[in-house]
């Protein structure tokens, strides 16, 4: 009997399953870039590190249109300028094309270089629902050498929260007084609702003792700390993917549908600021992420 050139049925089924899975992974990566969970540079780094991965197999055309603000017209002009053929896959770019593409991305979406020296003032920020509080609580419990700042807030305590331990719960008048007296290192209104701020004196004491202070605060606060002390180390906590962030926000079940939509919109804007941070840590596992933050804070 003549040998058949068609692969056996099982192989074909397996191959088509793999193709479907690879397409799904590429779609997830594109979504992460479009929702700004990962920067275009990060996706390019992954593609070049592993050309056979879903990132590496992505066409340069799909890559570019996944970037916010790049439509098909702009994409074609960019490819022409960079002299990259539209059929190219990221993993198959030549070395000159890689450099050109990287330079183009860096020019449009700057990522700052991590500061050289270590600062003992460390800020942990990140989008809503990413799990900053859980990571910070883990550090507090397992890395007692790191002082976790206790913020002042105008919101009411939740069940189980202890004044002076989780927050200093103050009223508006007291918060105003602290701001006016310059007692806060930074302060902000979070989620358009309550005010939060970092008391300055405990941080100064910790730093004077040569110890490390960790601030788990929102993005506006992180920017104020950077202005007050440009040498501070800024760490941005990232979700493993956009879908996971949505899942965590919905899973928490503490917000209504409208509030959830608002927070997701906020999260997307917050994610867009990750380039301002010295380090990015992915919260794929609380213990692992907490250890990584603690290492950066040592
Ligand atoms: P929650 O009310 O759920 O404890 O915190 C809400 C948000 O307030 C979190 O995103 C947290 O990072 C932020 N936050 C807590 N303390 C401070 C602070 O001292 N300053 C600023 N800017 N944000 C804070």
mmCIF file of C-alpha atoms and ligand atoms in Angstrom:
data_model
loop_
_atom_site.group_PDB
_atom_site.id
_atom_site.type_symbol
_atom_site.label_atom_id
_atom_site.label_comp_id
_atom_site.label_asym_id
_atom_site.label_seq_id
_atom_site.Cartn_x
_atom_site.Cartn_y
_atom_site.Cartn_z
ATOM 1 C CA UNK A 1 0.000 0.000 0.000
ATOM 2 C CA UNK A 2 1.289 3.489 -0.849
ATOM 3 C CA UNK A 3 2.408 5.487 2.131
ATOM 4 C CA UNK A 4 0.023 8.274 2.949
ATOM 5 C CA UNK A 5 1.429 11.824 3.194
ATOM 6 C CA UNK A 6 -1.418 12.908 5.425
ATOM 7 C CA UNK A 7 -0.456 12.825 9.116
ATOM 8 C CA UNK A 8 -2.495 10.472 11.237
ATOM 9 C CA UNK A 9 -5.762 11.879 12.546
ATOM 10 C CA UNK A 10 -4.517 12.142 16.166
ATOM 11 C CA UNK A 11 -1.532 14.270 15.103
ATOM 12 C CA UNK A 12 -3.728 16.595 13.113
ATOM 13 C CA UNK A 13 -6.117 17.018 16.014
ATOM 14 C CA UNK A 14 -3.234 17.724 18.387
ATOM 15 C CA UNK A 15 -1.653 20.192 15.950
ATOM 16 C CA UNK A 16 -4.873 22.083 15.466
ATOM 17 C CA UNK A 17 -5.392 22.203 19.230
ATOM 18 C CA UNK A 18 -1.920 23.644 19.624
ATOM 19 C CA UNK A 19 -2.624 26.224 16.926
ATOM 20 C CA UNK A 20 -5.830 27.276 18.667
ATOM 21 C CA UNK A 21 -4.028 27.559 22.009
ATOM 22 C CA UNK A 22 -1.210 29.604 20.442
ATOM 23 C CA UNK A 23 -3.714 31.948 18.793
ATOM 24 C CA UNK A 24 -5.489 32.362 22.116
ATOM 25 C CA UNK A 25 -2.209 33.181 23.860
ATOM 26 C CA UNK A 26 -1.326 35.753 21.215
ATOM 27 C CA UNK A 27 -4.774 37.322 21.601
ATOM 28 C CA UNK A 28 -4.285 37.527 25.389
ATOM 29 C CA UNK A 29 -0.895 39.197 24.932
ATOM 30 C CA UNK A 30 -2.356 41.720 22.506
ATOM 31 C CA UNK A 31 -5.081 42.521 24.989
ATOM 32 C CA UNK A 32 -2.480 43.007 27.733
ATOM 33 C CA UNK A 33 -0.620 45.494 25.552
ATOM 34 C CA UNK A 34 -3.797 47.314 24.551
ATOM 35 C CA UNK A 35 -4.952 47.519 28.181
ATOM 36 C CA UNK A 36 -1.408 48.567 29.151
ATOM 37 C CA UNK A 37 -0.778 45.661 31.520
ATOM 38 C CA UNK A 38 2.506 45.177 29.699
ATOM 39 C CA UNK A 39 4.437 47.755 27.757
ATOM 40 C CA UNK A 40 5.107 47.172 24.049
ATOM 41 C CA UNK A 41 8.804 46.997 24.963
ATOM 42 C CA UNK A 42 8.087 44.164 27.410
ATOM 43 C CA UNK A 43 6.284 42.155 24.738
ATOM 44 C CA UNK A 44 9.158 42.748 22.325
ATOM 45 C CA UNK A 45 11.663 41.632 24.980
ATOM 46 C CA UNK A 46 9.713 38.387 25.501
ATOM 47 C CA UNK A 47 9.485 37.815 21.751
ATOM 48 C CA UNK A 48 13.203 38.268 21.217
ATOM 49 C CA UNK A 49 14.127 36.183 24.258
ATOM 50 C CA UNK A 50 12.002 33.295 22.960
ATOM 51 C CA UNK A 51 11.273 33.507 19.245
ATOM 52 C CA UNK A 52 9.245 30.253 19.388
ATOM 53 C CA UNK A 53 6.910 31.611 22.107
ATOM 54 C CA UNK A 54 3.467 33.120 21.361
ATOM 55 C CA UNK A 55 5.076 36.580 21.629
ATOM 56 C CA UNK A 56 7.801 35.587 19.176
ATOM 57 C CA UNK A 57 5.264 34.176 16.711
ATOM 58 C CA UNK A 58 3.249 37.399 16.663
ATOM 59 C CA UNK A 59 3.264 39.314 13.406
ATOM 60 C CA UNK A 60 4.740 42.773 13.638
ATOM 61 C CA UNK A 61 1.477 44.122 12.172
ATOM 62 C CA UNK A 62 -0.644 42.613 14.980
ATOM 63 C CA UNK A 63 1.900 43.816 17.514
ATOM 64 C CA UNK A 64 1.711 47.427 16.349
ATOM 65 C CA UNK A 65 -2.088 47.619 16.150
ATOM 66 C CA UNK A 66 -2.385 46.223 19.677
ATOM 67 C CA UNK A 67 -0.639 49.385 20.907
ATOM 68 C CA UNK A 68 -3.119 52.075 21.972
ATOM 69 C CA UNK A 69 -3.267 54.939 19.458
ATOM 70 C CA UNK A 70 -1.874 52.919 16.542
ATOM 71 C CA UNK A 71 -4.410 52.179 13.810
ATOM 72 C CA UNK A 72 -3.821 50.469 10.502
ATOM 73 C CA UNK A 73 -2.771 53.604 8.639
ATOM 74 C CA UNK A 74 -0.230 54.590 11.266
ATOM 75 C CA UNK A 75 0.995 50.998 11.474
ATOM 76 C CA UNK A 76 1.768 50.910 7.757
ATOM 77 C CA UNK A 77 3.648 54.207 7.888
ATOM 78 C CA UNK A 78 5.702 53.019 10.867
ATOM 79 C CA UNK A 79 6.626 49.758 9.137
ATOM 80 C CA UNK A 80 7.653 51.645 6.017
ATOM 81 C CA UNK A 81 9.761 54.099 8.037
ATOM 82 C CA UNK A 82 11.434 51.288 9.949
ATOM 83 C CA UNK A 83 11.887 49.243 6.762
ATOM 84 C CA UNK A 84 10.190 46.193 8.232
ATOM 85 C CA UNK A 85 8.126 43.904 6.011
ATOM 86 C CA UNK A 86 4.522 43.447 7.255
ATOM 87 C CA UNK A 87 4.827 39.659 7.041
ATOM 88 C CA UNK A 88 7.619 39.586 9.639
ATOM 89 C CA UNK A 89 7.069 37.966 12.998
ATOM 90 C CA UNK A 90 8.569 39.617 16.099
ATOM 91 C CA UNK A 91 10.842 36.671 16.809
ATOM 92 C CA UNK A 92 12.194 36.803 13.256
ATOM 93 C CA UNK A 93 13.282 40.448 13.171
ATOM 94 C CA UNK A 94 16.830 41.109 12.099
ATOM 95 C CA UNK A 95 19.158 42.841 14.514
ATOM 96 C CA UNK A 96 18.912 46.234 12.793
ATOM 97 C CA UNK A 97 15.108 45.987 12.727
ATOM 98 C CA UNK A 98 15.032 45.096 16.431
ATOM 99 C CA UNK A 99 17.112 48.122 17.308
ATOM 100 C CA UNK A 100 14.984 50.382 15.102
ATOM 101 C CA UNK A 101 11.733 49.084 16.569
ATOM 102 C CA UNK A 102 13.012 49.346 20.143
ATOM 103 C CA UNK A 103 14.217 52.894 19.542
ATOM 104 C CA UNK A 104 10.856 53.820 18.070
ATOM 105 C CA UNK A 105 8.989 52.367 21.086
ATOM 106 C CA UNK A 106 11.313 54.019 23.611
ATOM 107 C CA UNK A 107 10.782 57.362 21.900
ATOM 108 C CA UNK A 108 6.992 57.042 22.164
ATOM 109 C CA UNK A 109 6.575 55.271 25.514
ATOM 110 C CA UNK A 110 9.601 56.090 27.662
ATOM 111 C CA UNK A 111 10.486 53.705 30.481
ATOM 112 C CA UNK A 112 12.788 55.146 33.108
ATOM 113 C CA UNK A 113 15.985 53.332 34.036
ATOM 114 C CA UNK A 114 16.023 51.977 37.603
ATOM 115 C CA UNK A 115 17.976 54.308 39.885
ATOM 116 C CA UNK A 116 21.497 53.257 40.601
ATOM 117 C CA UNK A 117 21.828 53.461 44.392
ATOM 118 C CA UNK A 118 19.371 51.896 46.788
ATOM 119 C CA UNK A 119 17.025 54.176 48.628
ATOM 120 C CA UNK A 120 15.575 53.272 52.009
ATOM 121 C CA UNK A 121 12.340 54.967 51.053
ATOM 122 C CA UNK A 122 10.314 52.504 48.987
ATOM 123 C CA UNK A 123 6.909 53.113 47.460
ATOM 124 C CA UNK A 124 4.603 50.308 46.383
ATOM 125 C CA UNK A 125 1.858 51.405 44.012
ATOM 126 C CA UNK A 126 -0.201 49.788 41.280
ATOM 127 C CA UNK A 127 -3.656 49.668 39.763
ATOM 128 C CA UNK A 128 -6.821 49.108 41.701
ATOM 129 C CA UNK A 129 -7.470 45.460 42.754
ATOM 130 C CA UNK A 130 -3.941 44.308 41.932
ATOM 131 C CA UNK A 131 -3.425 43.167 45.542
ATOM 132 C CA UNK A 132 -1.089 45.852 46.940
ATOM 133 C CA UNK A 133 -2.616 45.571 50.393
ATOM 134 C CA UNK A 134 -2.150 41.791 50.539
ATOM 135 C CA UNK A 135 1.454 42.031 49.350
ATOM 136 C CA UNK A 136 2.181 44.799 51.867
ATOM 137 C CA UNK A 137 0.556 42.771 54.686
ATOM 138 C CA UNK A 138 2.718 39.781 53.790
ATOM 139 C CA UNK A 139 5.860 41.928 53.913
ATOM 140 C CA UNK A 140 4.827 43.351 57.277
ATOM 141 C CA UNK A 141 4.441 39.869 58.718
ATOM 142 C CA UNK A 142 7.465 38.175 57.173
ATOM 143 C CA UNK A 143 9.993 40.995 56.828
ATOM 144 C CA UNK A 144 9.875 42.809 60.173
ATOM 145 C CA UNK A 145 13.066 44.719 59.271
ATOM 146 C CA UNK A 146 10.965 46.737 56.811
ATOM 147 C CA UNK A 147 8.764 49.395 58.404
ATOM 148 C CA UNK A 148 5.331 49.542 56.772
ATOM 149 C CA UNK A 149 3.998 53.089 56.973
ATOM 150 C CA UNK A 150 0.610 53.614 58.633
ATOM 151 C CA UNK A 151 -1.421 56.207 56.738
ATOM 152 C CA UNK A 152 -3.943 58.716 58.000
ATOM 153 C CA UNK A 153 -7.367 58.508 56.355
ATOM 154 C CA UNK A 154 -10.742 60.202 56.580
ATOM 155 C CA UNK A 155 -12.635 56.994 55.778
ATOM 156 C CA UNK A 156 -14.329 55.010 58.547
ATOM 157 C CA UNK A 157 -12.667 51.845 59.848
ATOM 158 C CA UNK A 158 -13.863 48.570 58.325
ATOM 159 C CA UNK A 159 -14.704 45.704 60.673
ATOM 160 C CA UNK A 160 -11.491 44.400 62.195
ATOM 161 C CA UNK A 161 -9.402 47.486 61.402
ATOM 162 C CA UNK A 162 -7.529 48.928 64.357
ATOM 163 C CA UNK A 163 -6.761 52.644 64.759
ATOM 164 C CA UNK A 164 -2.999 53.227 64.692
ATOM 165 C CA UNK A 165 -2.333 49.794 63.246
ATOM 166 C CA UNK A 166 -4.104 49.711 59.864
ATOM 167 C CA UNK A 167 -4.687 53.445 59.590
ATOM 168 C CA UNK A 168 -4.923 56.530 61.760
ATOM 169 C CA UNK A 169 -8.638 57.259 61.373
ATOM 170 C CA UNK A 170 -9.142 61.002 61.489
ATOM 171 C CA UNK A 171 -11.926 63.437 60.595
ATOM 172 C CA UNK A 172 -11.737 66.085 57.867
ATOM 173 C CA UNK A 173 -10.774 68.848 60.287
ATOM 174 C CA UNK A 174 -7.863 66.826 61.693
ATOM 175 C CA UNK A 175 -6.726 65.880 58.174
ATOM 176 C CA UNK A 176 -6.792 69.571 57.173
ATOM 177 C CA UNK A 177 -4.742 70.411 60.258
ATOM 178 C CA UNK A 178 -2.136 67.746 59.399
ATOM 179 C CA UNK A 179 -1.857 69.068 55.825
ATOM 180 C CA UNK A 180 -1.506 72.659 56.995
ATOM 181 C CA UNK A 181 1.068 71.773 59.642
ATOM 182 C CA UNK A 182 3.134 69.965 56.974
ATOM 183 C CA UNK A 183 2.825 66.692 58.876
ATOM 184 C CA UNK A 184 2.147 64.623 55.740
ATOM 185 C CA UNK A 185 4.834 63.539 53.318
ATOM 186 C CA UNK A 186 2.163 63.182 50.642
ATOM 187 C CA UNK A 187 -1.617 63.098 50.540
ATOM 188 C CA UNK A 188 -4.368 62.489 47.993
ATOM 189 C CA UNK A 189 -8.073 61.925 47.548
ATOM 190 C CA UNK A 190 -8.450 58.323 46.411
ATOM 191 C CA UNK A 191 -11.308 56.989 44.215
ATOM 192 C CA UNK A 192 -12.887 60.465 44.433
ATOM 193 C CA UNK A 193 -13.938 59.669 47.948
ATOM 194 C CA UNK A 194 -11.756 59.858 51.039
ATOM 195 C CA UNK A 195 -8.420 61.454 51.782
ATOM 196 C CA UNK A 196 -5.301 59.485 52.617
ATOM 197 C CA UNK A 197 -1.849 60.665 53.605
ATOM 198 C CA UNK A 198 1.526 59.446 54.874
ATOM 199 C CA UNK A 199 2.609 60.891 58.245
ATOM 200 C CA UNK A 200 6.082 62.311 57.772
ATOM 201 C CA UNK A 201 7.591 61.967 61.270
ATOM 202 C CA UNK A 202 7.621 58.124 61.556
ATOM 203 C CA UNK A 203 9.200 57.834 58.088
ATOM 204 C CA UNK A 204 11.936 60.304 59.002
ATOM 205 C CA UNK A 205 12.652 58.396 62.214
ATOM 206 C CA UNK A 206 12.926 55.071 60.374
ATOM 207 C CA UNK A 207 15.218 56.511 57.700
ATOM 208 C CA UNK A 208 17.377 58.266 60.340
ATOM 209 C CA UNK A 209 17.828 54.863 62.024
ATOM 210 C CA UNK A 210 19.134 53.471 58.736
ATOM 211 C CA UNK A 211 16.058 51.286 58.316
ATOM 212 C CA UNK A 212 13.763 50.880 55.321
ATOM 213 C CA UNK A 213 10.283 52.404 55.078
ATOM 214 C CA UNK A 214 7.679 50.976 52.736
ATOM 215 C CA UNK A 215 4.685 53.064 51.653
ATOM 216 C CA UNK A 216 1.689 51.302 50.111
ATOM 217 C CA UNK A 217 -0.073 54.249 48.505
ATOM 218 C CA UNK A 218 -1.892 55.321 45.361
ATOM 219 C CA UNK A 219 -0.344 56.683 42.195
ATOM 220 C CA UNK A 220 -0.841 60.370 42.975
ATOM 221 C CA UNK A 221 0.953 59.795 46.279
ATOM 222 C CA UNK A 222 3.790 57.912 44.549
ATOM 223 C CA UNK A 223 4.362 60.883 42.241
ATOM 224 C CA UNK A 224 4.444 63.288 45.196
ATOM 225 C CA UNK A 225 7.030 61.127 46.973
ATOM 226 C CA UNK A 226 9.161 61.129 43.827
ATOM 227 C CA UNK A 227 9.008 64.946 43.770
ATOM 228 C CA UNK A 228 9.763 65.231 47.491
ATOM 229 C CA UNK A 229 12.624 62.719 47.300
ATOM 230 C CA UNK A 230 13.816 61.932 43.774
ATOM 231 C CA UNK A 231 16.024 59.138 45.100
ATOM 232 C CA UNK A 232 13.034 57.128 46.445
ATOM 233 C CA UNK A 233 12.590 53.669 44.930
ATOM 234 C CA UNK A 234 9.255 53.322 43.146
ATOM 235 C CA UNK A 235 7.850 49.842 42.638
ATOM 236 C CA UNK A 236 4.797 49.160 40.479
ATOM 237 C CA UNK A 237 2.775 46.038 41.165
ATOM 238 C CA UNK A 238 1.267 44.487 38.037
ATOM 239 C CA UNK A 239 -1.442 41.874 37.546
ATOM 240 C CA UNK A 240 -0.347 38.791 35.548
ATOM 241 C CA UNK A 241 -2.827 39.815 32.829
ATOM 242 C CA UNK A 242 -5.758 42.114 32.148
ATOM 243 C CA UNK A 243 -8.220 39.212 32.419
ATOM 244 C CA UNK A 244 -6.840 38.373 35.837
ATOM 245 C CA UNK A 245 -7.227 41.976 37.016
ATOM 246 C CA UNK A 246 -10.872 41.975 35.899
ATOM 247 C CA UNK A 247 -11.365 38.636 37.638
ATOM 248 C CA UNK A 248 -9.868 39.961 40.894
ATOM 249 C CA UNK A 249 -11.996 43.073 40.818
ATOM 250 C CA UNK A 250 -15.191 41.160 40.107
ATOM 251 C CA UNK A 251 -14.251 38.365 42.487
ATOM 252 C CA UNK A 252 -13.902 40.816 45.341
ATOM 253 C CA UNK A 253 -17.642 41.439 44.968
ATOM 254 C CA UNK A 254 -17.484 44.589 47.061
ATOM 255 C CA UNK A 255 -18.413 47.024 44.271
ATOM 256 C CA UNK A 256 -21.551 47.413 42.156
ATOM 257 C CA UNK A 257 -21.501 47.136 38.336
ATOM 258 C CA UNK A 258 -21.152 50.865 37.747
ATOM 259 C CA UNK A 259 -18.377 51.262 40.290
ATOM 260 C CA UNK A 260 -16.584 48.241 38.796
ATOM 261 C CA UNK A 261 -16.639 49.777 35.310
ATOM 262 C CA UNK A 262 -15.304 53.023 36.738
ATOM 263 C CA UNK A 263 -12.502 51.232 38.591
ATOM 264 C CA UNK A 264 -11.513 49.251 35.500
ATOM 265 C CA UNK A 265 -11.311 52.458 33.525
ATOM 266 C CA UNK A 266 -9.153 53.916 36.298
ATOM 267 C CA UNK A 267 -7.009 50.769 36.312
ATOM 268 C CA UNK A 268 -6.255 51.188 32.624
ATOM 269 C CA UNK A 269 -5.081 54.771 33.173
ATOM 270 C CA UNK A 270 -3.076 53.688 36.211
ATOM 271 C CA UNK A 271 -1.375 50.915 34.229
ATOM 272 C CA UNK A 272 -0.316 53.481 31.641
ATOM 273 C CA UNK A 273 1.940 55.095 34.255
ATOM 274 C CA UNK A 274 4.086 52.012 34.913
ATOM 275 C CA UNK A 275 6.921 53.507 32.843
ATOM 276 C CA UNK A 276 7.428 56.146 35.584
ATOM 277 C CA UNK A 277 8.431 53.446 38.058
ATOM 278 C CA UNK A 278 11.885 52.074 38.791
ATOM 279 C CA UNK A 279 10.747 48.476 39.066
ATOM 280 C CA UNK A 280 7.771 46.413 37.977
ATOM 281 C CA UNK A 281 6.766 43.353 39.968
ATOM 282 C CA UNK A 282 4.105 40.935 38.732
ATOM 283 C CA UNK A 283 1.685 39.806 41.434
ATOM 284 C CA UNK A 284 1.237 36.269 40.115
ATOM 285 C CA UNK A 285 1.742 34.821 43.582
ATOM 286 C CA UNK A 286 1.543 36.873 46.784
ATOM 287 C CA UNK A 287 4.502 35.253 48.558
ATOM 288 C CA UNK A 288 6.758 35.477 45.510
ATOM 289 C CA UNK A 289 5.766 39.079 44.725
ATOM 290 C CA UNK A 290 6.185 40.119 48.385
ATOM 291 C CA UNK A 291 9.656 38.568 48.501
ATOM 292 C CA UNK A 292 10.645 40.363 45.320
ATOM 293 C CA UNK A 293 9.455 43.715 46.698
ATOM 294 C CA UNK A 294 11.252 43.016 49.988
ATOM 295 C CA UNK A 295 14.473 42.301 48.066
ATOM 296 C CA UNK A 296 14.166 45.621 46.234
ATOM 297 C CA UNK A 297 13.609 47.310 49.582
ATOM 298 C CA UNK A 298 16.714 45.895 51.264
HETATM 299 P P1 LIG B 1 -8.408 51.304 51.307
HETATM 300 O O1 LIG B 1 -9.406 52.353 51.685
HETATM 301 O O2 LIG B 1 -9.017 50.198 50.489
HETATM 302 O O3 LIG B 1 -7.623 50.803 52.494
HETATM 303 O O4 LIG B 1 -7.320 51.998 50.371
HETATM 304 C C1 LIG B 1 -7.708 52.634 49.198
HETATM 305 C C2 LIG B 1 -6.486 53.161 48.452
HETATM 306 O O5 LIG B 1 -5.827 54.179 49.186
HETATM 307 C C3 LIG B 1 -5.409 52.138 48.133
HETATM 308 O O6 LIG B 1 -5.172 52.221 46.726
HETATM 309 C C4 LIG B 1 -4.206 52.607 48.891
HETATM 310 O O7 LIG B 1 -3.015 52.352 48.163
HETATM 311 C C5 LIG B 1 -4.431 54.090 48.990
HETATM 312 N N1 LIG B 1 -3.720 54.664 50.137
HETATM 313 C C6 LIG B 1 -3.639 54.157 51.384
HETATM 314 N N2 LIG B 1 -2.909 54.961 52.161
HETATM 315 C C7 LIG B 1 -2.511 56.002 51.387
HETATM 316 C C8 LIG B 1 -1.704 57.173 51.627
HETATM 317 O O8 LIG B 1 -1.196 57.417 52.712
HETATM 318 N N3 LIG B 1 -1.530 58.018 50.588
HETATM 319 C C9 LIG B 1 -2.062 57.792 49.361
HETATM 320 N N4 LIG B 1 -1.788 58.681 48.404
HETATM 321 N N5 LIG B 1 -2.808 56.700 49.091
HETATM 322 C C10 LIG B 1 -3.035 55.824 50.096
#
